[in-house]
Amino acid sequence: MTALAPLGLFEVLVGAAIVTTAVCALVLLGMLVSDWARGKLW
Amino acid sequence: MSDTVLTPNVGFALLGLFSAVWITLGWYWGRKAKSFDGYVVAGRNVGLALGTATAMATWVTSNTTMAAPQLAFQMGIWGMVGYSLGSMGLIFFAPMAERIRTLMPRGYTSGDFVRLRYGRLAWYVFLLISTFYALGWLISMGMAGGILLEALTGIDYVVGMSVIMVVCVIYTMLGGLYAVIGTDYIQSVLILIGIVVVAGLTYAKIGFEPIHEALQAERPALLNLLMPASLMFLFNNLLFGFGEIFHSNVWWSRAFAFREGVGFKAYLLAGIFWGPIPIVAGAIALAAPQMGLNVPRVDMVGPMVAANLLGFWGAVAIFVVVFSSLASSLDSLLAATSDLIVEDVYRKHLAPDAGEAHLRRASVVIILVLGVAAWLLCLPRLTHLAGMIAFTGAFVGSTIWPIAAGLYWRKTNPLGATLGMVLGSAVGLASYFVVGFYVAALVGAAVSMVVVLLATLIAPREFDWRRLDESALASAPGEST
């Protein structure tokens, strides 16, 4: 039994994963600056 | 043409550069780790940014960045999505981390919890399982380091494995959990940026449509959404992840180290940040059919796509991602396993009166001993030893229920928890040999669940949660029940 993923689904899956990962990197950098500014790094 | 994506000279230059950075930072942050608490739980004051990054980076092993592309190349979309479900372990551990920090504000290890919650018999069984798993993971990471460096750069296996082990041992010894968490932050940023750049450029250069068309024409199975056979693997992977995270001191030591109120958010965010990584890493491999690449070694499909499409810098990016993935897991394992041995074996059995300075010195020695032992076991390159990590699925699966029920269910029967771990491991192991690796964690967890539930329903036991706070009990004896 087969049901191939259409182009749209493939684009959404891979595209969303790449964008989410990029956003996560930015958020992680922002969190570090925020913690550092509030003296809450460790 | 060489069959590696980088030359040994470039490999040595990168190894030297990153080794110098990690060791310098380990020494720098290690200056904060003067006390035993500082050394093993980073002063119990780690903030959200560092907490999130260390949980995420530790869960990104070399498997995530190398085996995810391989899995995508073999199992297609389900392979990537199935792998990304590993993030559920982190997400489900989030409320547990907060509860652990609240119930055990001065705790050190997951062994402490099992001893205080269930007694000595369960503790010994748990220590056996936990140490076996930690050694399995340590050896598989050490061997993966040597094998991956050899495949990427042509550096001899023994040399590459030795350099990675020595570097991780040195900076972990120098700085304890401070060094581990600090370097984990940088490694997590390198992993995220590296993988986004490689995958982003791959899809920007080729385009989604040509890659999808080539997959449809040449490897349609990789786009198939109906693969019932892979569902068993998917659920086994999910439970393996739960078992690994719920029981391992790698994750408990962080729960103790995070500042109050940080544990839940840090583990939740780490799970969300980790989730897309196997999909991004896997997506790189899916470009191979469109590029007409001949892939002689399926585990090298990710680096091959990066190097062929993006040239020298693509290969460098993959090297940095893989090296960061290895280091972020190896250092955490060395530190957390050393904590377990120092606290649960050395302090509790051999030196009950040892002071802070004594225990801190013992931690340093045990990290070194662990590193040397792992190095010796990795030296002969017995690849079946690396497979030991899959073998541990039955054992870690059997700990899920004793840990989760012990944390939330006051009436959990201690003998039931002990039997759950023993029978879950035994039956899970039997299923590993009779059925296959993909059911071991599933069976181990199911048997353990039945045993823990039945024992507790038949013979419920009361437990006073205050007994988990050993330091409060020591200062106010007689208050607990």
Short mmCIF file of C-alpha atoms in Angstrom, two decimals, chain B residues 2-479:
data_model
loop_
_atom_site.label_atom_id
_atom_site.label_comp_id
_atom_site.label_asym_id
_atom_site.label_seq_id
_atom_site.Cartn_x
_atom_site.Cartn_y
_atom_site.Cartn_z
CA SER B 2 39.76 10.87 -2.07
CA ASP B 3 36.68 9.17 -0.59
CA THR B 4 36.68 11.52 2.44
CA VAL B 5 35.08 14.96 2.36
CA LEU B 6 38.06 16.69 4.03
CA THR B 7 41.80 15.99 4.04
CA PRO B 8 43.52 14.78 7.25
CA ASN B 9 45.42 18.09 7.49
CA VAL B 10 42.19 20.10 7.53
CA GLY B 11 40.76 17.59 10.00
CA PHE B 12 43.74 18.01 12.34
CA ALA B 13 43.56 21.81 12.05
CA LEU B 14 39.86 21.83 12.98
CA LEU B 15 40.39 19.29 15.76
CA GLY B 16 43.24 21.38 17.16
CA LEU B 17 41.24 24.60 17.00
CA PHE B 18 38.13 23.24 18.70
CA SER B 19 40.12 21.22 21.23
CA ALA B 20 41.98 24.38 22.30
CA VAL B 21 38.70 26.32 22.58
CA TRP B 22 36.92 23.65 24.70
CA ILE B 23 39.87 23.13 27.03
CA THR B 24 40.42 26.88 27.53
CA LEU B 25 36.73 27.43 28.26
CA GLY B 26 36.65 24.38 30.56
CA TRP B 27 39.54 25.82 32.55
CA TYR B 28 37.98 29.33 32.57
CA TRP B 29 34.55 28.19 33.80
CA GLY B 30 36.12 25.60 36.07
CA ARG B 31 37.42 28.44 38.28
CA LYS B 32 33.84 28.80 39.52
CA ALA B 33 33.66 25.13 40.54
CA LYS B 34 35.48 25.38 43.87
CA SER B 35 33.01 23.39 46.00
CA PHE B 36 31.60 19.89 45.43
CA ASP B 37 28.17 21.43 44.69
CA GLY B 38 29.78 23.79 42.20
CA TYR B 39 31.63 20.95 40.51
CA VAL B 40 28.79 18.40 40.19
CA VAL B 41 25.63 20.55 40.01
CA ALA B 42 27.07 23.92 38.87
CA GLY B 43 26.03 25.66 42.08
CA ARG B 44 22.30 24.74 41.52
CA ASN B 45 21.75 28.13 39.90
CA VAL B 46 21.81 27.54 36.13
CA GLY B 47 19.55 29.94 34.19
CA LEU B 48 17.09 29.29 31.36
CA ALA B 49 19.36 29.95 28.35
CA LEU B 50 22.20 27.69 29.50
CA GLY B 51 19.70 25.15 30.86
CA THR B 52 17.82 24.88 27.58
CA ALA B 53 21.00 24.67 25.54
CA THR B 54 22.64 21.97 27.65
CA ALA B 55 19.52 19.76 27.60
CA MET B 56 19.18 20.18 23.84
CA ALA B 57 22.87 19.76 22.97
CA THR B 58 23.28 16.66 25.12
CA TRP B 59 20.32 14.99 23.38
CA VAL B 60 21.88 15.83 20.00
CA THR B 61 24.31 12.95 19.76
CA SER B 62 26.33 12.01 16.69
CA ASN B 63 23.39 9.70 15.94
CA THR B 64 21.06 12.69 15.55
CA THR B 65 23.28 14.38 13.00
CA MET B 66 24.62 11.29 11.20
CA ALA B 67 22.04 8.51 11.66
CA ALA B 68 19.06 10.78 10.93
CA PRO B 69 20.22 11.38 7.33
CA GLN B 70 20.89 7.65 7.04
CA LEU B 71 17.42 6.85 8.38
CA ALA B 72 15.85 9.37 5.98
CA PHE B 73 17.76 7.78 3.11
CA GLN B 74 16.50 4.33 4.09
CA MET B 75 13.03 4.99 5.57
CA GLY B 76 12.17 8.34 4.00
CA ILE B 77 9.77 10.77 5.62
CA TRP B 78 8.81 8.33 8.38
CA GLY B 79 12.46 7.90 9.28
CA MET B 80 12.89 11.65 9.85
CA VAL B 81 9.60 12.17 11.64
CA GLY B 82 10.05 9.02 13.75
CA TYR B 83 13.49 10.18 14.82
CA SER B 84 12.21 13.64 15.73
CA LEU B 85 9.78 12.00 18.18
CA GLY B 86 12.85 11.59 20.38
CA SER B 87 12.06 15.14 21.50
CA MET B 88 9.07 13.75 23.44
CA GLY B 89 11.41 12.34 26.07
CA LEU B 90 12.67 15.85 26.84
CA ILE B 91 9.17 17.33 26.78
CA PHE B 92 7.73 14.69 29.12
CA PHE B 93 10.69 15.08 31.46
CA ALA B 94 9.95 18.84 31.81
CA PRO B 95 7.37 18.57 34.63
CA MET B 96 9.41 15.80 36.23
CA ALA B 97 12.50 18.04 36.34
CA GLU B 98 10.55 20.70 38.20
CA ARG B 99 9.18 18.12 40.66
CA ILE B 100 12.62 16.58 41.20
CA ARG B 101 14.06 20.02 42.05
CA THR B 102 11.20 20.70 44.47
CA LEU B 103 11.20 17.31 46.23
CA MET B 104 14.99 16.99 46.38
CA PRO B 105 16.45 20.51 46.64
CA ARG B 106 19.82 19.11 47.80
CA GLY B 107 19.85 15.89 45.74
CA TYR B 108 22.72 14.86 43.47
CA THR B 109 21.76 11.80 41.44
CA SER B 110 18.90 9.67 40.16
CA GLY B 111 20.37 6.96 42.41
CA ASP B 112 19.64 9.17 45.43
CA PHE B 113 15.99 9.20 44.41
CA VAL B 114 15.66 5.44 43.94
CA ARG B 115 17.43 4.76 47.28
CA LEU B 116 15.25 7.17 49.24
CA ARG B 117 12.03 6.25 47.45
CA TYR B 118 12.30 2.47 47.17
CA GLY B 119 15.14 1.29 49.43
CA ARG B 120 18.45 -0.48 48.91
CA LEU B 121 17.38 -3.48 46.79
CA ALA B 122 15.78 -1.27 44.12
CA TRP B 123 18.80 1.05 44.38
CA TYR B 124 21.29 -1.74 43.56
CA VAL B 125 19.21 -2.94 40.61
CA PHE B 126 18.89 0.64 39.37
CA LEU B 127 22.63 1.32 39.74
CA LEU B 128 23.43 -1.77 37.71
CA ILE B 129 21.05 -0.71 34.92
CA SER B 130 22.18 2.90 34.99
CA THR B 131 25.91 2.16 34.99
CA PHE B 132 25.55 -0.42 32.22
CA TYR B 133 23.59 2.05 30.10
CA ALA B 134 26.05 4.91 30.76
CA LEU B 135 29.03 2.77 29.79
CA GLY B 136 27.21 1.60 26.67
CA TRP B 137 26.50 5.18 25.64
CA LEU B 138 30.03 6.30 26.48
CA ILE B 139 31.60 3.54 24.39
CA SER B 140 29.22 4.07 21.48
CA MET B 141 30.01 7.82 21.48
CA GLY B 142 33.76 7.26 21.74
CA MET B 143 33.74 4.76 18.90
CA ALA B 144 31.43 6.94 16.82
CA GLY B 145 33.93 9.79 17.27
CA GLY B 146 36.81 7.76 15.86
CA ILE B 147 34.76 6.23 13.04
CA LEU B 148 33.18 9.54 11.97
CA LEU B 149 36.47 11.45 12.03
CA GLU B 150 38.05 8.71 9.93
CA ALA B 151 35.15 8.77 7.45
CA LEU B 152 35.06 12.57 7.23
CA THR B 153 38.78 13.35 7.18
CA GLY B 154 40.79 10.16 6.80
CA ILE B 155 42.33 10.60 10.27
CA ASP B 156 43.16 7.18 11.69
CA TYR B 157 40.41 5.74 13.94
CA VAL B 158 42.60 5.39 17.04
CA VAL B 159 44.02 8.91 16.68
CA GLY B 160 40.61 10.56 16.15
CA MET B 161 38.90 8.60 18.93
CA SER B 162 41.79 9.32 21.32
CA VAL B 163 41.80 13.07 20.60
CA ILE B 164 38.05 13.38 21.18
CA MET B 165 38.17 11.35 24.41
CA VAL B 166 41.23 13.18 25.76
CA VAL B 167 39.80 16.63 25.01
CA CYS B 168 36.41 15.86 26.61
CA VAL B 169 38.04 14.27 29.67
CA ILE B 170 40.40 17.24 30.16
CA TYR B 171 37.79 19.99 30.02
CA THR B 172 35.26 18.02 32.07
CA MET B 173 37.94 17.36 34.71
CA LEU B 174 38.92 21.01 34.74
CA GLY B 175 35.48 22.52 35.07
CA GLY B 176 32.95 19.87 36.11
CA LEU B 177 29.33 20.67 35.23
CA TYR B 178 30.15 24.38 34.76
CA ALA B 179 32.46 23.49 31.88
CA VAL B 180 29.97 20.95 30.49
CA ILE B 181 27.04 23.38 30.50
CA GLY B 182 29.07 26.34 29.21
CA THR B 183 30.55 24.42 26.28
CA ASP B 184 27.15 22.81 25.62
CA TYR B 185 25.72 26.26 24.93
CA ILE B 186 28.31 27.06 22.27
CA GLN B 187 28.02 23.56 20.82
CA SER B 188 24.22 23.82 20.61
CA VAL B 189 24.43 27.12 18.71
CA LEU B 190 27.04 25.64 16.34
CA ILE B 191 24.84 22.58 15.74
CA LEU B 192 21.70 24.65 15.03
CA ILE B 193 23.43 27.17 12.76
CA GLY B 194 25.53 24.52 10.96
CA ILE B 195 22.61 22.29 10.15
CA VAL B 196 20.35 25.16 9.04
CA VAL B 197 23.05 26.57 6.75
CA VAL B 198 23.77 23.21 5.09
CA ALA B 199 20.10 22.21 4.66
CA GLY B 200 19.00 25.76 3.72
CA LEU B 201 21.68 26.11 1.04
CA THR B 202 20.98 22.59 -0.28
CA TYR B 203 17.28 23.34 -0.85
CA ALA B 204 17.96 26.91 -2.05
CA LYS B 205 20.44 25.63 -4.65
CA ILE B 206 18.43 22.66 -5.93
CA GLY B 207 14.86 23.57 -5.02
CA PHE B 208 12.09 21.52 -3.40
CA GLU B 209 10.45 20.51 -6.68
CA PRO B 210 13.46 18.87 -8.37
CA ILE B 211 14.30 16.98 -5.15
CA HIS B 212 10.68 15.80 -4.81
CA GLU B 213 10.52 14.83 -8.50
CA ALA B 214 13.73 12.81 -8.27
CA LEU B 215 12.48 11.04 -5.15
CA GLN B 216 9.18 10.24 -6.85
CA ALA B 217 10.94 8.85 -9.91
CA GLU B 218 13.86 7.00 -8.31
CA ARG B 219 13.05 6.30 -4.64
CA PRO B 220 9.25 6.62 -4.25
CA ALA B 221 9.30 4.50 -1.08
CA LEU B 222 11.00 7.39 0.68
CA LEU B 223 7.88 9.52 0.17
CA ASN B 224 5.48 6.77 1.19
CA LEU B 225 3.28 7.85 4.09
CA LEU B 226 1.88 4.36 4.71
CA MET B 227 4.64 2.24 6.18
CA PRO B 228 3.01 0.19 8.97
CA ALA B 229 6.21 -1.79 9.56
CA SER B 230 7.97 1.37 10.66
CA LEU B 231 5.34 2.12 13.30
CA MET B 232 6.75 -0.51 15.66
CA PHE B 233 10.21 1.03 15.28
CA LEU B 234 8.71 4.47 15.83
CA PHE B 235 7.05 3.57 19.14
CA ASN B 236 10.08 1.61 20.30
CA ASN B 237 12.23 4.66 19.58
CA LEU B 238 9.81 6.82 21.52
CA LEU B 239 9.91 4.56 24.59
CA PHE B 240 13.67 4.10 24.35
CA GLY B 241 13.96 7.90 24.52
CA PHE B 242 11.61 8.07 27.52
CA GLY B 243 13.58 5.38 29.33
CA GLU B 244 16.93 6.97 28.55
CA ILE B 245 15.90 10.39 29.81
CA PHE B 246 13.71 9.38 32.76
CA HIS B 247 16.36 7.24 34.46
CA SER B 248 19.73 8.63 33.41
CA ASN B 249 21.69 10.81 35.75
CA VAL B 250 22.69 12.94 32.76
CA TRP B 251 19.20 14.48 32.92
CA TRP B 252 18.70 14.30 36.69
CA SER B 253 21.96 16.12 37.38
CA ARG B 254 20.68 18.98 35.22
CA ALA B 255 17.34 19.00 37.05
CA PHE B 256 19.33 19.48 40.30
CA ALA B 257 21.60 22.08 38.68
CA PHE B 258 18.90 24.35 37.25
CA ARG B 259 17.75 27.33 39.28
CA GLU B 260 14.33 26.94 40.92
CA GLY B 261 11.57 27.46 38.35
CA VAL B 262 13.88 26.84 35.36
CA GLY B 263 13.64 23.03 34.97
CA PHE B 264 10.19 22.83 33.38
CA LYS B 265 10.77 25.63 30.86
CA ALA B 266 14.30 24.51 30.01
CA TYR B 267 13.35 20.90 29.22
CA LEU B 268 10.19 21.94 27.36
CA LEU B 269 12.11 24.41 25.17
CA ALA B 270 14.93 21.91 24.67
CA GLY B 271 12.39 19.38 23.35
CA ILE B 272 10.86 21.96 21.01
CA PHE B 273 14.29 23.08 19.77
CA TRP B 274 15.48 19.47 19.30
CA GLY B 275 12.39 18.22 17.43
CA PRO B 276 13.09 19.66 13.97
CA ILE B 277 16.83 18.79 13.97
CA PRO B 278 16.48 15.16 12.74
CA ILE B 279 14.08 16.37 10.02
CA VAL B 280 16.52 19.06 8.87
CA ALA B 281 19.48 16.63 9.01
CA GLY B 282 17.42 13.97 7.22
CA ALA B 283 16.24 16.40 4.54
CA ILE B 284 19.88 16.92 3.48
CA ALA B 285 20.11 13.22 2.59
CA LEU B 286 16.94 13.33 0.48
CA ALA B 287 18.77 15.51 -2.04
CA ALA B 288 21.10 12.61 -2.93
CA PRO B 289 18.88 11.00 -5.63
CA GLN B 290 18.42 14.35 -7.43
CA MET B 291 22.20 14.89 -7.40
CA GLY B 292 22.75 11.40 -8.82
CA LEU B 293 25.15 10.63 -5.98
CA ASN B 294 26.56 7.17 -5.66
CA VAL B 295 26.45 6.48 -1.92
CA PRO B 296 28.86 3.66 -1.03
CA ARG B 297 28.37 4.13 2.73
CA VAL B 298 24.84 5.03 3.69
CA ASP B 299 25.89 6.55 7.04
CA MET B 300 27.97 9.11 5.11
CA VAL B 301 25.10 10.33 2.91
CA GLY B 302 24.69 13.64 4.82
CA PRO B 303 28.35 14.72 4.59
CA MET B 304 28.54 13.55 0.95
CA VAL B 305 25.60 15.75 -0.09
CA ALA B 306 27.03 18.73 1.81
CA ALA B 307 30.53 18.33 0.35
CA ASN B 308 29.36 17.70 -3.24
CA LEU B 309 26.93 20.59 -3.29
CA LEU B 310 28.57 23.16 -1.05
CA GLY B 311 32.22 22.21 -1.47
CA PHE B 312 34.91 22.71 1.17
CA TRP B 313 32.86 24.92 3.52
CA GLY B 314 29.89 22.55 3.43
CA ALA B 315 32.17 19.74 4.55
CA VAL B 316 33.67 21.97 7.26
CA ALA B 317 30.16 22.84 8.50
CA ILE B 318 29.26 19.15 8.77
CA PHE B 319 32.53 18.44 10.60
CA VAL B 320 31.79 21.19 13.13
CA VAL B 321 28.22 19.93 13.66
CA VAL B 322 29.38 16.32 14.17
CA PHE B 323 32.27 17.28 16.47
CA SER B 324 29.96 19.50 18.56
CA SER B 325 27.34 16.72 18.77
CA LEU B 326 29.95 14.25 19.99
CA ALA B 327 31.58 16.56 22.53
CA SER B 328 28.27 17.80 23.99
CA SER B 329 27.18 14.22 24.75
CA LEU B 330 30.54 12.81 25.83
CA ASP B 331 31.25 15.55 28.38
CA SER B 332 27.75 15.22 29.90
CA LEU B 333 28.11 11.46 30.18
CA LEU B 334 31.52 11.68 31.81
CA ALA B 335 30.29 14.22 34.37
CA ALA B 336 26.95 12.54 35.18
CA THR B 337 28.37 9.01 35.39
CA SER B 338 31.15 10.25 37.63
CA ASP B 339 28.53 11.91 39.90
CA LEU B 340 26.65 8.62 40.12
CA ILE B 341 29.79 6.70 41.09
CA VAL B 342 31.01 9.34 43.55
CA GLU B 343 27.64 9.86 45.27
CA ASP B 344 26.05 6.40 45.14
CA VAL B 345 29.08 4.14 45.31
CA TYR B 346 31.99 6.09 46.83
CA ARG B 347 30.24 8.36 49.34
CA LYS B 348 27.41 6.00 50.30
CA HIS B 349 29.50 2.84 50.53
CA LEU B 350 33.20 3.61 50.89
CA ALA B 351 33.67 7.07 52.38
CA PRO B 352 30.51 8.17 54.22
CA ASP B 353 32.39 10.84 56.19
CA ALA B 354 34.17 12.38 53.20
CA GLY B 355 34.08 16.18 53.13
CA GLU B 356 33.39 18.51 50.17
CA ALA B 357 37.03 18.89 49.11
CA HIS B 358 37.59 15.14 49.32
CA LEU B 359 34.51 14.40 47.16
CA ARG B 360 35.49 17.04 44.62
CA ARG B 361 38.92 15.40 44.24
CA ALA B 362 37.24 11.99 43.97
CA SER B 363 35.05 13.31 41.13
CA VAL B 364 38.11 14.45 39.17
CA VAL B 365 39.81 11.07 39.61
CA ILE B 366 36.67 9.16 38.60
CA ILE B 367 36.18 11.23 35.44
CA LEU B 368 39.76 10.34 34.51
CA VAL B 369 39.26 6.65 35.31
CA LEU B 370 36.01 6.57 33.31
CA GLY B 371 37.71 8.26 30.37
CA VAL B 372 40.63 5.81 30.42
CA ALA B 373 38.28 2.81 30.77
CA ALA B 374 36.11 4.00 27.87
CA TRP B 375 39.22 4.70 25.77
CA LEU B 376 40.57 1.19 26.40
CA LEU B 377 37.22 -0.38 25.47
CA CYS B 378 37.02 1.74 22.30
CA LEU B 379 40.60 0.97 21.26
CA PRO B 380 40.05 -2.44 19.58
CA ARG B 381 37.18 -0.99 17.50
CA LEU B 382 34.82 -3.83 18.32
CA THR B 383 31.84 -2.40 16.48
CA HIS B 384 29.42 -4.78 18.17
CA LEU B 385 30.23 -2.91 21.41
CA ALA B 386 28.82 0.26 19.85
CA GLY B 387 25.65 -1.73 19.23
CA MET B 388 25.43 -2.26 22.97
CA ILE B 389 23.44 0.96 23.21
CA ALA B 390 20.54 -0.67 21.30
CA PHE B 391 20.92 -3.68 23.58
CA THR B 392 20.28 -1.43 26.62
CA GLY B 393 16.78 -0.57 25.32
CA ALA B 394 15.19 -3.33 27.41
CA PHE B 395 16.92 -2.10 30.57
CA VAL B 396 16.12 1.59 30.22
CA GLY B 397 12.54 0.82 29.09
CA SER B 398 12.01 -1.08 32.34
CA THR B 399 12.89 2.02 34.42
CA ILE B 400 10.20 4.32 32.94
CA TRP B 401 7.38 3.20 35.24
CA PRO B 402 9.34 2.85 38.48
CA ILE B 403 10.68 6.39 38.01
CA ALA B 404 7.47 8.09 36.85
CA ALA B 405 5.24 6.29 39.37
CA GLY B 406 7.78 6.89 42.12
CA LEU B 407 7.72 10.60 41.45
CA TYR B 408 3.95 11.06 41.25
CA TRP B 409 2.18 8.07 42.86
CA ARG B 410 2.49 8.06 46.63
CA LYS B 411 1.26 4.46 46.95
CA THR B 412 3.77 2.87 44.53
CA ASN B 413 4.98 -0.45 45.95
CA PRO B 414 8.82 -0.53 46.29
CA LEU B 415 9.07 -4.27 45.66
CA GLY B 416 6.84 -3.84 42.61
CA ALA B 417 9.20 -1.16 41.31
CA THR B 418 12.22 -3.44 41.85
CA LEU B 419 10.50 -6.41 40.20
CA GLY B 420 9.33 -4.14 37.40
CA MET B 421 12.94 -3.27 36.58
CA VAL B 422 14.16 -6.88 36.87
CA LEU B 423 11.32 -8.57 34.94
CA GLY B 424 11.03 -5.73 32.41
CA SER B 425 14.75 -6.04 31.65
CA ALA B 426 14.63 -9.85 31.44
CA VAL B 427 11.58 -10.10 29.18
CA GLY B 428 12.67 -7.08 27.12
CA LEU B 429 16.06 -8.71 26.60
CA ALA B 430 14.44 -11.99 25.56
CA SER B 431 12.31 -10.11 23.01
CA TYR B 432 15.48 -8.42 21.71
CA PHE B 433 16.87 -11.84 20.77
CA VAL B 434 13.60 -13.53 19.79
CA VAL B 435 11.91 -10.69 17.85
CA GLY B 436 14.41 -7.92 17.21
CA PHE B 437 16.06 -4.75 18.54
CA TYR B 438 13.02 -2.68 17.63
CA VAL B 439 10.79 -4.18 20.33
CA ALA B 440 13.19 -4.42 23.32
CA ALA B 441 12.34 -1.05 24.91
CA LEU B 442 8.65 -1.47 24.09
CA VAL B 443 8.43 -4.89 25.81
CA GLY B 444 10.66 -3.82 28.73
CA ALA B 445 8.42 -0.81 29.40
CA ALA B 446 5.16 -2.79 29.01
CA VAL B 447 6.20 -5.61 31.38
CA SER B 448 7.51 -3.14 33.95
CA MET B 449 4.26 -1.15 33.74
CA VAL B 450 2.13 -4.24 34.39
CA VAL B 451 4.30 -5.32 37.34
CA VAL B 452 4.39 -1.85 38.97
CA LEU B 453 0.63 -1.33 38.53
CA LEU B 454 -0.37 -4.81 39.74
CA ALA B 455 1.96 -4.74 42.76
CA THR B 456 0.73 -1.31 43.79
CA LEU B 457 -2.95 -2.13 43.33
CA ILE B 458 -2.59 -5.37 45.30
CA ALA B 459 -0.29 -3.97 48.03
CA PRO B 460 -0.25 -0.17 48.08
CA ARG B 461 2.35 1.51 50.32
CA GLU B 462 2.24 5.00 51.80
CA PHE B 463 5.17 7.33 51.27
CA ASP B 464 5.97 10.69 52.81
CA TRP B 465 7.44 12.90 50.07
CA ARG B 466 9.50 14.75 52.69
CA ARG B 467 11.70 11.67 52.99
CA LEU B 468 13.22 12.58 49.62
CA ASP B 469 14.80 15.73 51.07
CA GLU B 470 17.72 14.03 52.78
CA SER B 471 19.39 17.25 53.94
CA ALA B 472 16.22 18.41 55.75
CA LEU B 473 15.87 15.00 57.40
CA ALA B 474 19.47 15.12 58.58
CA SER B 475 18.96 18.52 60.20
CA ALA B 476 15.58 17.64 61.76
CA PRO B 477 15.56 13.94 62.62
CA GLY B 478 12.29 12.44 63.74
CA GLU B 479 10.10 14.82 61.76
#
